[in-house]
Every structure is written in structure tokens, then in C-alpha cells.
Amino acid sequence: MHGRNKEKYKSRFQDPVASAAIAQKAKQMNLLTKELITRRSKLSPSSSSSESRDEPNATSQAIATLQLTEKILSINPDPSHLWNHRRELLLALETTTTTSASEASGMSIEKELKLTATCLQRNPKAYGAWAHRKYCIRHWLLSCDDGSSSEVRRTMLLNELELCGEFLEADERNFHCWNYRRFIVSALALVAATKTQDVSTEVSSKLDLDGSWPSVASNSGTSDRHMGPQLSTAGMKLSSPYSTAGTLDKALIDGEWEFTTQKIQFNFSNYSAFHYRSKLLPLVLPPSSPTNKYAYGDVLALAKSELEIIQNAIFTEPDDQTSWWYHHFIIHWADPRRHSLAESSSSNDCGNAPWDDEYLAFLEEDASTVRELIDMEDGRCKWGLLGLHMLLIAILKLKDNRGEGTEDVKSEACGCLRTLEEIDPDRAKRYTALKAALGC
């Protein structure tokens, strides 16, 4: 976990009392694991014992084993095979026909969420616990036949969103939680689709509720998902009643955008928040109707507002690479050639490509700001020099395409690389190679 003192953590093992307690816990864990393996072998379909073929007894054994996995995972939530075994047991109990065990059969979403919450309190970065929580949410959404309305589902998912906020208060850079938050947003978008359709109706196009985000008003003409899946649904029998017509609600996206803003303002080193923000950018930017293409003025306005956040970050902590990586992303994202744009109403008298003048002015203005920062740092700001070099190369290419003079820009870019060779000798060969490519 971020902020944890490694030396303090290691010192526990030097304390005889603490070391003995850890050894005792490990011994207990070993005994419980052996018991679990024994139980699993008895429950295996390949087992030939009469006990394993006795359905009522097998069901009671499965329930007892399920309770054992809960006990072990509460102590150590990290082993993924234990979560796999728990899901195996839950699915087996779900199909049982034993009347006496009907109360305990199947998956209780409340119980599974409570278990994973307990495990995540012990280790907020337990891969298996987060994956199991996603699995249970998906399973519940796709299999519940209790007549739950979409509002009930939505309320439950919103509670999960609040829980993510609480976890990110404790550690705002927990990327497991950021991934889970995106999973919940995806589920919210699909549940919203049930308000306008009959979920029992067979639809021709289905989505797997795997955590991917549906593409929204894509101006690229493709049907690719905006974000890829987080769960593998291969071999899962459950099919989704949610249509691919489900879209990401604007209020939901605006809420996520504001959430990332708060997290970044609280800590400029929050790489996860910057990454999430980069994925939200195309969703915050509305396409022009009816062409479904962006207006470059809107693209540039959004890029400039993002640069304001970046500039606050880099002037506060010039050596923090997080904001510089996002700076690199925004500069390239603002390039008009990366977007399918609506036709510009203004013409270019010089015959240059549309929007080049605006993009060039954007680059030069940002380069001026970065120069100011480098001067404040006595010309020895590594990340500032790298950022300025990137801007100068982009300016160089634009001016070269326009047939304008580029010697002054090239000279300044070479100067950045020479300074970097001095202040960052560990990467001197890289800068030498960049100088050679530039013809310095």
C-alpha cells in the first residue's frame, strides 16, 4: 500500500513475539489448507466413493467446505485458487435439488459482498478478492429472477460506486479499485438500458457484462468498445438480457469526470486518476450534430482546460513524472489529425491543412509556459526539457509541412538534448540517438 514504511514492516519479523505469532498463524493456515484439499478431493466428480455419490451428504459437505473457504480467505485473501474453488462450490450448490439444503444453496450476493469487503480491508490490493466481487456482481445482475427492478439494481451499483470512493480515500492510487470503479460504471450503463426495454425479450445483439464500455457516438465509424473487458466470459452459460443499445449516461460520465478532478487536485501524483481522465476525454467532448463529428474548437478548448490542470501540477512539483506523462498525452490528443472533425467554416489563405494554425498556436503557447518553468529551475529541469523537446518536434513538423523556416526551432530542440545529456547521464545514449535523428 502506498505510504507504508517498508523498514517498519520488516522490523516485525525481528521481534520474537511478533515472529512467533506469525509462525503460529502460518501453521494454522497450513492445517486449514490441507483440510480444504482433502474435502475437495472427496467432492471431486471423479471420486468413486459412495459418500461422494450421496447427493444430500455431498451437498452438506459442499456447504461445510464453502464455510471453510470463507474462514481461510478472511485470513489470507490472496490465493486465487481458493476464490476459484469457492466459485466452483457456489455454482455446484446453485444447481442442487436437495430440499434440506435449499436455504444455503446458491449464491447470496449480500454474503459474497460482505466477504470480499472483509478481505479487502485486510488487503486492499488482493487481486482475487476484487475479481470475485466483479464476478458476483455480474452473476447477480444476469441471474436474479426475483423481479428486481432496474432501480433496485441501479441502487446497489451506486452503493458500490460509493464504496469505491471510500477505498480511494484510503489509497487514491489503488489501481485495483479504479478498475473496479470502471466495471461498476459499465454495469450502470447497461442496467440503465432496461428502463427502455423488456429484459425478458430476446435481443439480437447482447453484451456480456464483462466490464467493457459500449462505444458512444463514435466519430470514427467503428463499433469498437470504448474500454476493453475486465472479465473473461468464455464458457459462462449465463447470457445477458442487456442490449448493446445501452449507452453511457451523460450525468454518470460527468460525475466520473468530476471525481477524477477532485482526486487530481488532492494529489497531482495520482497516475490512476490521470489515466481514467484520458479515457473519459472523448466522452466528455460532445460530437457536433447531425454529422456526429467533433468541432476542432471544442477539442482545443478541452485540451487547453486540461493544460491548466497540468500547469498547476508541473509548477507545483516539476520533477513528478505523472503530470508530464499526461501532458504528453494531451499534446498529441489535441492534434487535429487524430480526430474525425467537422468541416471548418474558415478557410486558410496559405493553402495549409485545416486547423494547422490553431494547433500551432496551441503548441507555441504551451512551449512558452514550459520555457518559463525551465528558467525557474535554472535550466536543469529534466522533465521540463523533455516536454519542451516534444513540443518543439511537433512545431518543427508543422512548420516544415508549411514550408516555413525551422532552424531556430531545431537549434532549440538540440539544445534541450545537450542539456539532458549533462543532467541525466544514465540516459545519455538515448539523447545522443535523438540528436542524431534530428541532425544536431
Tab-separated table of C-alpha atoms in Angstrom:
chain	number	residue	atom	x	y	z
A	1	MET	CA	0.000	0.000	0.000
A	2	HIS	CA	1.276	3.483	-0.835
A	3	GLY	CA	2.754	5.293	2.143
A	4	ARG	CA	3.669	2.107	4.035
A	5	ASN	CA	7.088	2.158	5.672
A	6	LYS	CA	8.985	-0.858	4.354
A	7	GLU	CA	11.544	-0.887	7.157
A	8	LYS	CA	8.821	-0.754	9.794
A	9	TYR	CA	7.060	-3.645	8.054
A	10	LYS	CA	10.238	-5.759	8.005
A	11	SER	CA	11.033	-4.982	11.632
A	12	ARG	CA	8.035	-7.075	12.733
A	13	PHE	CA	9.934	-10.246	11.852
A	14	GLN	CA	12.817	-9.250	14.128
A	15	ASP	CA	10.530	-9.113	17.166
A	16	PRO	CA	10.458	-12.641	18.730
A	17	VAL	CA	6.864	-12.260	19.953
A	18	ALA	CA	5.543	-10.967	16.627
A	19	SER	CA	7.572	-13.543	14.720
A	20	ALA	CA	6.128	-16.384	16.840
A	21	ALA	CA	2.593	-15.114	16.278
A	22	ILE	CA	3.161	-15.012	12.510
A	23	ALA	CA	4.582	-18.559	12.598
A	24	GLN	CA	1.540	-19.789	14.541
A	25	LYS	CA	-0.791	-18.163	12.034
A	26	ALA	CA	1.113	-19.782	9.168
A	27	LYS	CA	0.783	-23.177	10.875
A	28	GLN	CA	-2.978	-22.710	11.248
A	29	MET	CA	-3.225	-21.652	7.629
A	30	ASN	CA	-1.339	-24.749	6.541
A	31	LEU	CA	-3.673	-27.054	8.505
A	32	LEU	CA	-6.795	-25.386	7.114
A	33	THR	CA	-5.426	-25.617	3.575
A	34	LYS	CA	-4.724	-29.336	3.979
A	35	GLU	CA	-8.251	-29.886	5.243
A	36	LEU	CA	-9.642	-27.977	2.274
A	37	ILE	CA	-7.650	-30.108	-0.174
A	38	THR	CA	-8.962	-33.269	1.490
A	39	ARG	CA	-12.549	-32.025	1.314
A	40	ARG	CA	-12.186	-31.027	-2.319
A	41	SER	CA	-10.887	-34.459	-3.281
A	42	LYS	CA	-13.998	-36.028	-1.707
A	43	LEU	CA	-16.255	-33.635	-3.625
A	44	SER	CA	-14.487	-34.244	-6.923
A	45	PRO	CA	-16.732	-35.747	-9.665
A	46	SER	CA	-14.011	-38.331	-10.311
A	47	SER	CA	-14.272	-39.643	-6.757
A	48	SER	CA	-15.655	-43.192	-6.701
A	49	SER	CA	-16.603	-43.352	-3.047
A	50	SER	CA	-20.231	-43.962	-2.116
A	51	GLU	CA	-20.053	-40.875	0.082
A	52	SER	CA	-19.374	-38.655	-2.939
A	53	ARG	CA	-22.379	-40.180	-4.780
A	54	ASP	CA	-24.721	-39.488	-1.863
A	55	GLU	CA	-26.285	-36.206	-3.026
A	56	PRO	CA	-27.661	-34.960	0.325
A	57	ASN	CA	-24.378	-35.714	2.076
A	58	ALA	CA	-22.364	-34.217	-0.797
A	59	THR	CA	-24.406	-31.028	-0.555
A	60	SER	CA	-23.840	-30.713	3.179
A	61	GLN	CA	-20.137	-31.371	2.614
A	62	ALA	CA	-20.062	-28.657	-0.055
A	63	ILE	CA	-21.705	-26.164	2.315
A	64	ALA	CA	-19.187	-27.018	5.054
A	65	THR	CA	-16.340	-26.627	2.567
A	66	LEU	CA	-17.752	-23.276	1.471
A	67	GLN	CA	-17.645	-22.109	5.072
A	68	LEU	CA	-14.048	-23.303	5.310
A	69	THR	CA	-13.030	-21.259	2.251
A	70	GLU	CA	-14.625	-18.218	3.877
A	71	LYS	CA	-12.564	-18.789	7.021
A	72	ILE	CA	-9.306	-19.201	5.097
A	73	LEU	CA	-9.904	-16.242	2.771
A	74	SER	CA	-10.714	-13.992	5.708
A	75	ILE	CA	-7.213	-14.768	6.999
A	76	ASN	CA	-5.422	-14.620	3.647
A	77	PRO	CA	-7.396	-13.240	0.672
A	78	ASP	CA	-4.530	-13.527	-1.822
A	79	PRO	CA	-4.580	-17.150	-3.136
A	80	SER	CA	-6.602	-17.070	-6.370
A	81	HIS	CA	-7.158	-20.852	-6.342
A	82	LEU	CA	-9.219	-20.503	-3.154
A	83	TRP	CA	-11.521	-17.982	-4.838
A	84	ASN	CA	-11.800	-20.314	-7.839
A	85	HIS	CA	-12.755	-23.185	-5.543
A	86	ARG	CA	-15.331	-21.008	-3.784
A	87	ARG	CA	-16.980	-20.107	-7.105
A	88	GLU	CA	-16.917	-23.788	-8.072
A	89	LEU	CA	-18.789	-24.643	-4.859
A	90	LEU	CA	-21.279	-21.793	-5.261
A	91	LEU	CA	-22.187	-22.889	-8.770
A	92	ALA	CA	-22.491	-26.515	-7.674
A	93	LEU	CA	-24.823	-25.569	-4.806
A	94	GLU	CA	-26.868	-23.402	-7.130
A	95	THR	CA	-27.863	-26.452	-9.143
A	96	THR	CA	-28.596	-28.705	-6.172
A	97	THR	CA	-32.029	-30.246	-5.841
A	98	THR	CA	-31.695	-31.140	-2.171
A	99	THR	CA	-34.616	-29.698	-0.234
A	100	SER	CA	-32.884	-29.750	3.136
A	101	ALA	CA	-30.065	-27.578	1.893
A	102	SER	CA	-32.199	-25.160	-0.123
A	103	GLU	CA	-31.682	-22.342	2.322
A	104	ALA	CA	-27.922	-22.377	1.927
A	105	SER	CA	-27.891	-23.268	-1.766
A	106	GLY	CA	-26.813	-20.787	-4.411
A	107	MET	CA	-25.020	-17.514	-4.258
A	108	SER	CA	-26.071	-14.822	-1.801
A	109	ILE	CA	-24.895	-11.505	-3.226
A	110	GLU	CA	-25.013	-9.860	0.205
A	111	LYS	CA	-22.860	-12.578	1.777
A	112	GLU	CA	-20.287	-12.548	-1.026
A	113	LEU	CA	-20.009	-8.770	-0.990
A	114	LYS	CA	-19.572	-8.828	2.780
A	115	LEU	CA	-16.834	-11.460	2.491
A	116	THR	CA	-14.914	-9.582	-0.190
A	117	ALA	CA	-15.257	-6.338	1.803
A	118	THR	CA	-13.732	-8.064	4.823
A	119	CYS	CA	-10.914	-9.438	2.691
A	120	LEU	CA	-10.227	-6.069	1.069
A	121	GLN	CA	-10.000	-4.416	4.455
A	122	ARG	CA	-7.208	-6.871	5.237
A	123	ASN	CA	-5.527	-6.390	1.853
A	124	PRO	CA	-6.942	-3.604	-0.378
A	125	LYS	CA	-4.902	-4.913	-3.317
A	126	ALA	CA	-5.926	-8.565	-3.296
A	127	TYR	CA	-6.393	-9.452	-6.966
A	128	GLY	CA	-8.602	-12.444	-6.196
A	129	ALA	CA	-10.970	-10.517	-3.927
A	130	TRP	CA	-11.573	-7.775	-6.493
A	131	ALA	CA	-12.074	-10.346	-9.283
A	132	HIS	CA	-14.539	-12.321	-7.140
A	133	ARG	CA	-16.504	-9.170	-6.356
A	134	LYS	CA	-16.806	-8.409	-10.084
A	135	TYR	CA	-17.858	-11.984	-10.771
A	136	CYS	CA	-20.565	-11.889	-8.086
A	137	ILE	CA	-21.944	-8.556	-9.307
A	138	ARG	CA	-22.135	-9.904	-12.850
A	139	HIS	CA	-23.678	-13.190	-11.751
A	140	TRP	CA	-26.316	-11.418	-9.666
A	141	LEU	CA	-27.251	-8.971	-12.425
A	142	LEU	CA	-27.633	-11.706	-15.012
A	143	SER	CA	-29.281	-14.433	-12.943
A	144	CYS	CA	-31.536	-12.803	-10.346
A	145	ASP	CA	-35.142	-13.770	-11.083
A	146	ASP	CA	-36.719	-12.185	-8.045
A	147	GLY	CA	-38.405	-9.488	-10.089
A	148	SER	CA	-35.868	-6.900	-9.039
A	149	SER	CA	-36.455	-3.700	-10.939
A	150	SER	CA	-33.701	-1.842	-12.749
A	151	GLU	CA	-33.903	0.757	-9.972
A	152	VAL	CA	-33.015	-1.882	-7.355
A	153	ARG	CA	-30.041	-2.933	-9.433
A	154	ARG	CA	-29.035	0.667	-10.005
A	155	THR	CA	-29.205	1.472	-6.281
A	156	MET	CA	-26.979	-1.463	-5.467
A	157	LEU	CA	-24.434	-0.416	-8.100
A	158	LEU	CA	-24.445	3.177	-6.878
A	159	ASN	CA	-23.651	1.843	-3.405
A	160	GLU	CA	-20.677	0.048	-4.944
A	161	LEU	CA	-19.590	3.328	-6.515
A	162	GLU	CA	-19.686	4.969	-3.078
A	163	LEU	CA	-17.642	2.087	-1.670
A	164	CYS	CA	-15.004	2.736	-4.337
A	165	GLY	CA	-14.858	6.331	-3.157
A	166	GLU	CA	-14.210	5.161	0.390
A	167	PHE	CA	-11.423	2.819	-0.690
A	168	LEU	CA	-9.832	5.565	-2.781
A	169	GLU	CA	-9.919	7.871	0.206
A	170	ALA	CA	-7.648	5.393	1.977
A	171	ASP	CA	-5.378	4.932	-1.051
A	172	GLU	CA	-6.179	7.130	-4.042
A	173	ARG	CA	-3.717	5.227	-6.279
A	174	ASN	CA	-5.156	1.733	-5.763
A	175	PHE	CA	-5.469	0.733	-9.411
A	176	HIS	CA	-7.499	-2.373	-8.472
A	177	CYS	CA	-10.204	-0.096	-7.118
A	178	TRP	CA	-10.025	2.221	-10.151
A	179	ASN	CA	-10.552	-0.821	-12.404
A	180	TYR	CA	-13.476	-1.945	-10.276
A	181	ARG	CA	-14.971	1.542	-10.463
A	182	ARG	CA	-14.883	1.387	-14.274
A	183	PHE	CA	-16.524	-2.048	-14.088
A	184	ILE	CA	-19.378	-0.633	-11.983
A	185	VAL	CA	-19.843	2.322	-14.360
A	186	SER	CA	-20.128	-0.161	-17.226
A	187	ALA	CA	-22.768	-2.144	-15.312
A	188	LEU	CA	-24.697	1.042	-14.502
A	189	ALA	CA	-24.779	1.965	-18.186
A	190	LEU	CA	-26.187	-1.428	-19.145
A	191	VAL	CA	-28.724	-1.530	-16.330
A	192	ALA	CA	-29.965	1.872	-17.486
A	193	ALA	CA	-30.872	0.240	-20.799
A	194	THR	CA	-33.506	-1.915	-19.067
A	195	LYS	CA	-35.592	1.186	-18.391
A	196	THR	CA	-36.416	1.384	-22.079
A	197	GLN	CA	-36.694	-2.297	-22.963
A	198	ASP	CA	-38.232	-5.535	-21.738
A	199	VAL	CA	-35.357	-7.505	-20.207
A	200	SER	CA	-37.154	-10.784	-20.842
A	201	THR	CA	-37.277	-10.117	-24.580
A	202	GLU	CA	-34.621	-11.898	-26.595
A	203	VAL	CA	-32.453	-9.290	-28.278
A	204	SER	CA	-30.368	-9.971	-31.333
A	205	SER	CA	-27.236	-8.270	-30.015
A	206	LYS	CA	-26.065	-8.932	-26.472
A	207	LEU	CA	-23.278	-7.740	-24.235
A	208	ASP	CA	-21.524	-9.938	-21.705
A	209	LEU	CA	-21.399	-7.519	-18.767
A	210	ASP	CA	-17.662	-8.097	-18.688
A	211	GLY	CA	-16.690	-4.582	-17.672
A	212	SER	CA	-16.202	-3.205	-21.173
A	213	TRP	CA	-17.692	0.168	-22.017
A	214	PRO	CA	-20.010	0.484	-25.009
A	215	SER	CA	-18.768	2.819	-27.700
A	216	VAL	CA	-20.646	6.100	-27.586
A	217	ALA	CA	-21.466	8.267	-30.569
A	218	SER	CA	-18.185	7.181	-32.113
A	219	ASN	CA	-16.951	9.602	-34.739
A	220	SER	CA	-14.623	7.005	-36.167
A	221	GLY	CA	-17.378	4.983	-37.780
A	222	THR	CA	-16.394	1.822	-35.892
A	223	SER	CA	-18.295	-0.243	-33.349
A	224	ASP	CA	-15.285	-0.943	-31.112
A	225	ARG	CA	-15.836	-0.854	-27.389
A	226	HIS	CA	-14.529	2.265	-25.690
A	227	MET	CA	-12.860	0.190	-22.956
A	228	GLY	CA	-11.977	-3.466	-23.104
A	229	PRO	CA	-13.351	-6.267	-20.896
A	230	GLN	CA	-12.183	-6.951	-17.348
A	231	LEU	CA	-13.693	-10.430	-17.013
A	232	SER	CA	-13.352	-13.406	-19.283
A	233	THR	CA	-16.849	-14.686	-20.040
A	234	ALA	CA	-15.755	-17.597	-22.217
A	235	GLY	CA	-17.672	-20.722	-21.283
A	236	MET	CA	-20.119	-18.922	-18.993
A	237	LYS	CA	-23.646	-20.197	-19.508
A	238	LEU	CA	-25.428	-17.047	-18.428
A	239	SER	CA	-26.473	-14.769	-21.257
A	240	SER	CA	-27.112	-11.079	-20.839
A	241	PRO	CA	-30.571	-9.538	-21.275
A	242	TYR	CA	-28.937	-6.146	-21.699
A	243	SER	CA	-28.906	-4.757	-25.207
A	244	THR	CA	-25.851	-3.165	-26.776
A	245	ALA	CA	-28.125	-0.175	-27.271
A	246	GLY	CA	-27.229	0.776	-23.711
A	247	THR	CA	-25.197	3.979	-23.630
A	248	LEU	CA	-23.135	5.783	-21.049
A	249	ASP	CA	-25.355	8.345	-19.383
A	250	LYS	CA	-24.024	11.920	-19.568
A	251	ALA	CA	-24.702	12.568	-15.879
A	252	LEU	CA	-22.766	9.408	-15.000
A	253	ILE	CA	-19.791	10.431	-17.139
A	254	ASP	CA	-19.859	13.987	-15.775
A	255	GLY	CA	-19.818	12.549	-12.254
A	256	GLU	CA	-16.765	10.424	-13.070
A	257	TRP	CA	-15.057	13.411	-14.683
A	258	GLU	CA	-15.618	15.489	-11.552
A	259	PHE	CA	-14.389	12.604	-9.385
A	260	THR	CA	-11.067	12.466	-11.254
A	261	THR	CA	-10.776	16.252	-10.967
A	262	GLN	CA	-11.091	16.073	-7.185
A	263	LYS	CA	-8.565	13.252	-6.911
A	264	ILE	CA	-6.014	15.045	-9.098
A	265	GLN	CA	-6.400	18.318	-7.218
A	266	PHE	CA	-5.874	16.442	-3.964
A	267	ASN	CA	-2.761	14.667	-5.261
A	268	PHE	CA	-1.038	15.595	-8.538
A	269	SER	CA	0.841	12.263	-8.400
A	270	ASN	CA	-2.337	10.235	-8.886
A	271	TYR	CA	-1.453	8.429	-12.119
A	272	SER	CA	-4.600	6.277	-11.979
A	273	ALA	CA	-6.832	9.357	-11.936
A	274	PHE	CA	-4.972	10.881	-14.892
A	275	HIS	CA	-5.264	7.599	-16.803
A	276	TYR	CA	-9.009	7.374	-16.145
A	277	ARG	CA	-9.353	11.001	-17.227
A	278	SER	CA	-7.640	10.215	-20.538
A	279	LYS	CA	-10.298	7.560	-21.201
A	280	LEU	CA	-13.118	9.966	-20.284
A	281	LEU	CA	-11.957	12.755	-22.615
A	282	PRO	CA	-13.789	11.530	-25.761
A	283	LEU	CA	-16.959	11.014	-23.702
A	284	VAL	CA	-16.902	14.496	-22.193
A	285	LEU	CA	-16.401	16.016	-25.635
A	286	PRO	CA	-19.795	16.049	-27.397
A	287	PRO	CA	-19.878	15.431	-31.165
A	288	SER	CA	-21.477	18.058	-33.377
A	289	SER	CA	-24.965	17.154	-34.511
A	290	PRO	CA	-26.023	15.873	-37.021
A	291	THR	CA	-22.625	14.983	-38.532
A	292	ASN	CA	-21.519	13.099	-35.403
A	293	LYS	CA	-18.082	14.688	-35.796
A	294	TYR	CA	-16.149	16.876	-33.400
A	295	ALA	CA	-15.676	20.591	-33.897
A	296	TYR	CA	-11.968	21.312	-33.517
A	297	GLY	CA	-12.728	24.396	-31.443
A	298	ASP	CA	-14.285	22.098	-28.825
A	299	VAL	CA	-11.286	19.752	-28.932
A	300	LEU	CA	-8.876	22.637	-28.459
A	301	ALA	CA	-10.927	24.241	-25.686
A	302	LEU	CA	-10.956	20.979	-23.723
A	303	ALA	CA	-7.206	20.476	-24.305
A	304	LYS	CA	-6.500	23.999	-23.008
A	305	SER	CA	-8.574	23.419	-19.875
A	306	GLU	CA	-6.602	20.217	-19.249
A	307	LEU	CA	-3.340	22.108	-19.710
A	308	GLU	CA	-4.388	24.438	-16.891
A	309	ILE	CA	-4.569	21.446	-14.536
A	310	ILE	CA	-1.250	20.141	-15.862
A	311	GLN	CA	0.458	23.510	-15.436
A	312	ASN	CA	-0.714	23.740	-11.830
A	313	ALA	CA	0.808	20.300	-11.267
A	314	ILE	CA	4.154	20.846	-13.017
A	315	PHE	CA	4.764	24.228	-11.396
A	316	THR	CA	3.988	22.675	-8.004
A	317	GLU	CA	6.248	19.630	-8.488
A	318	PRO	CA	8.365	19.869	-11.674
A	319	ASP	CA	10.093	16.521	-11.071
A	320	ASP	CA	6.903	14.469	-10.751
A	321	GLN	CA	6.619	12.479	-13.980
A	322	THR	CA	2.885	11.732	-13.578
A	323	SER	CA	1.653	15.108	-14.791
A	324	TRP	CA	4.297	15.174	-17.549
A	325	TRP	CA	3.012	11.889	-18.956
A	326	TYR	CA	-0.498	13.352	-19.077
A	327	HIS	CA	0.962	16.498	-20.670
A	328	HIS	CA	2.474	14.308	-23.398
A	329	PHE	CA	-0.891	12.623	-23.917
A	330	ILE	CA	-2.869	15.891	-24.158
A	331	ILE	CA	-0.457	17.456	-26.666
A	332	HIS	CA	-0.855	14.503	-29.019
A	333	TRP	CA	-4.587	14.141	-28.341
A	334	ALA	CA	-5.110	17.767	-29.424
A	335	ASP	CA	-3.579	17.058	-32.839
A	336	PRO	CA	-6.430	17.570	-35.359
A	337	ARG	CA	-5.198	14.597	-37.390
A	338	ARG	CA	-6.211	12.281	-34.553
A	339	HIS	CA	-9.887	13.211	-34.844
A	340	SER	CA	-12.652	12.955	-37.403
A	341	LEU	CA	-13.573	16.624	-37.446
A	342	ALA	CA	-16.486	18.625	-38.772
A	343	GLU	CA	-15.576	20.836	-41.709
A	344	SER	CA	-14.117	24.179	-40.702
A	345	SER	CA	-16.140	27.234	-41.666
A	346	SER	CA	-12.977	29.328	-42.030
A	347	SER	CA	-10.580	28.959	-44.949
A	348	ASN	CA	-6.790	29.055	-44.866
A	349	ASP	CA	-5.366	31.648	-47.255
A	350	CYS	CA	-1.975	29.954	-47.339
A	351	GLY	CA	-3.396	26.631	-48.503
A	352	ASN	CA	-2.346	24.859	-45.322
A	353	ALA	CA	-4.243	21.935	-43.853
A	354	PRO	CA	-7.348	22.968	-41.868
A	355	TRP	CA	-6.816	23.684	-38.162
A	356	ASP	CA	-2.996	23.817	-38.514
A	357	ASP	CA	-2.853	27.478	-37.475
A	358	GLU	CA	-4.880	26.811	-34.319
A	359	TYR	CA	-2.872	23.751	-33.349
A	360	LEU	CA	0.440	25.534	-33.990
A	361	ALA	CA	-0.614	28.475	-31.816
A	362	PHE	CA	-1.645	25.988	-29.110
A	363	LEU	CA	1.787	24.319	-29.212
A	364	GLU	CA	3.732	27.569	-29.190
A	365	GLU	CA	1.739	28.935	-26.252
A	366	ASP	CA	2.407	25.788	-24.225
A	367	ALA	CA	6.097	25.812	-25.201
A	368	SER	CA	6.347	29.357	-23.841
A	369	THR	CA	4.904	28.198	-20.498
A	370	VAL	CA	7.320	25.262	-20.292
A	371	ARG	CA	10.274	27.560	-21.043
A	372	GLU	CA	9.193	29.726	-18.120
A	373	LEU	CA	9.218	26.690	-15.833
A	374	ILE	CA	12.682	25.612	-17.043
A	375	ASP	CA	14.045	29.097	-16.379
A	376	MET	CA	12.627	28.985	-12.843
A	377	GLU	CA	14.524	25.718	-12.320
A	378	ASP	CA	17.822	27.246	-13.556
A	379	GLY	CA	17.569	25.390	-16.851
A	380	ARG	CA	18.043	21.967	-15.247
A	381	CYS	CA	14.524	20.572	-15.127
A	382	LYS	CA	14.715	17.131	-16.740
A	383	TRP	CA	11.005	16.600	-17.346
A	384	GLY	CA	10.559	20.204	-18.455
A	385	LEU	CA	13.314	19.801	-21.045
A	386	LEU	CA	11.780	16.552	-22.282
A	387	GLY	CA	8.376	18.234	-22.539
A	388	LEU	CA	9.807	21.226	-24.389
A	389	HIS	CA	11.684	18.932	-26.759
A	390	MET	CA	8.441	17.088	-27.547
A	391	LEU	CA	6.654	20.390	-28.242
A	392	LEU	CA	9.475	21.668	-30.441
A	393	ILE	CA	9.477	18.478	-32.529
A	394	ALA	CA	5.706	18.864	-33.093
A	395	ILE	CA	6.187	22.525	-34.036
A	396	LEU	CA	9.095	21.591	-36.300
A	397	LYS	CA	6.975	19.093	-38.248
A	398	LEU	CA	4.110	21.552	-38.671
A	399	LYS	CA	6.350	24.375	-39.860
A	400	ASP	CA	8.247	22.057	-42.164
A	401	ASN	CA	4.979	20.970	-43.791
A	402	ARG	CA	4.077	24.624	-44.248
A	403	GLY	CA	7.435	25.438	-45.832
A	404	GLU	CA	8.402	27.821	-43.049
A	405	GLY	CA	11.856	28.291	-41.559
A	406	THR	CA	12.690	25.777	-38.830
A	407	GLU	CA	16.355	26.421	-37.990
A	408	ASP	CA	15.618	28.262	-34.761
A	409	VAL	CA	13.216	25.536	-33.588
A	410	LYS	CA	15.690	22.783	-34.494
A	411	SER	CA	18.508	24.603	-32.705
A	412	GLU	CA	16.460	24.921	-29.511
A	413	ALA	CA	15.464	21.231	-29.648
A	414	CYS	CA	19.126	20.254	-29.977
A	415	GLY	CA	19.954	22.496	-27.033
A	416	CYS	CA	17.394	20.622	-24.894
A	417	LEU	CA	19.047	17.315	-25.743
A	418	ARG	CA	22.552	18.602	-24.964
A	419	THR	CA	21.405	19.801	-21.535
A	420	LEU	CA	19.695	16.476	-20.895
A	421	GLU	CA	22.950	14.644	-21.664
A	422	GLU	CA	24.570	16.641	-18.865
A	423	ILE	CA	21.906	16.400	-16.167
A	424	ASP	CA	20.754	12.829	-16.942
A	425	PRO	CA	23.947	10.879	-17.784
A	426	ASP	CA	22.275	7.495	-17.215
A	427	ARG	CA	20.295	8.067	-20.423
A	428	ALA	CA	22.929	9.965	-22.349
A	429	LYS	CA	22.996	7.447	-25.202
A	430	ARG	CA	19.274	7.901	-25.727
A	431	TYR	CA	19.703	11.648	-26.055
A	432	THR	CA	22.662	11.140	-28.376
A	433	ALA	CA	20.482	8.954	-30.610
A	434	LEU	CA	17.746	11.611	-30.606
A	435	LYS	CA	20.317	14.244	-31.580
A	436	ALA	CA	21.478	12.082	-34.469
A	437	ALA	CA	17.887	11.613	-35.669
A	438	LEU	CA	17.373	15.365	-35.518
A	439	GLY	CA	20.654	16.078	-37.290
A	440	CYS	CA	22.161	18.112	-34.473
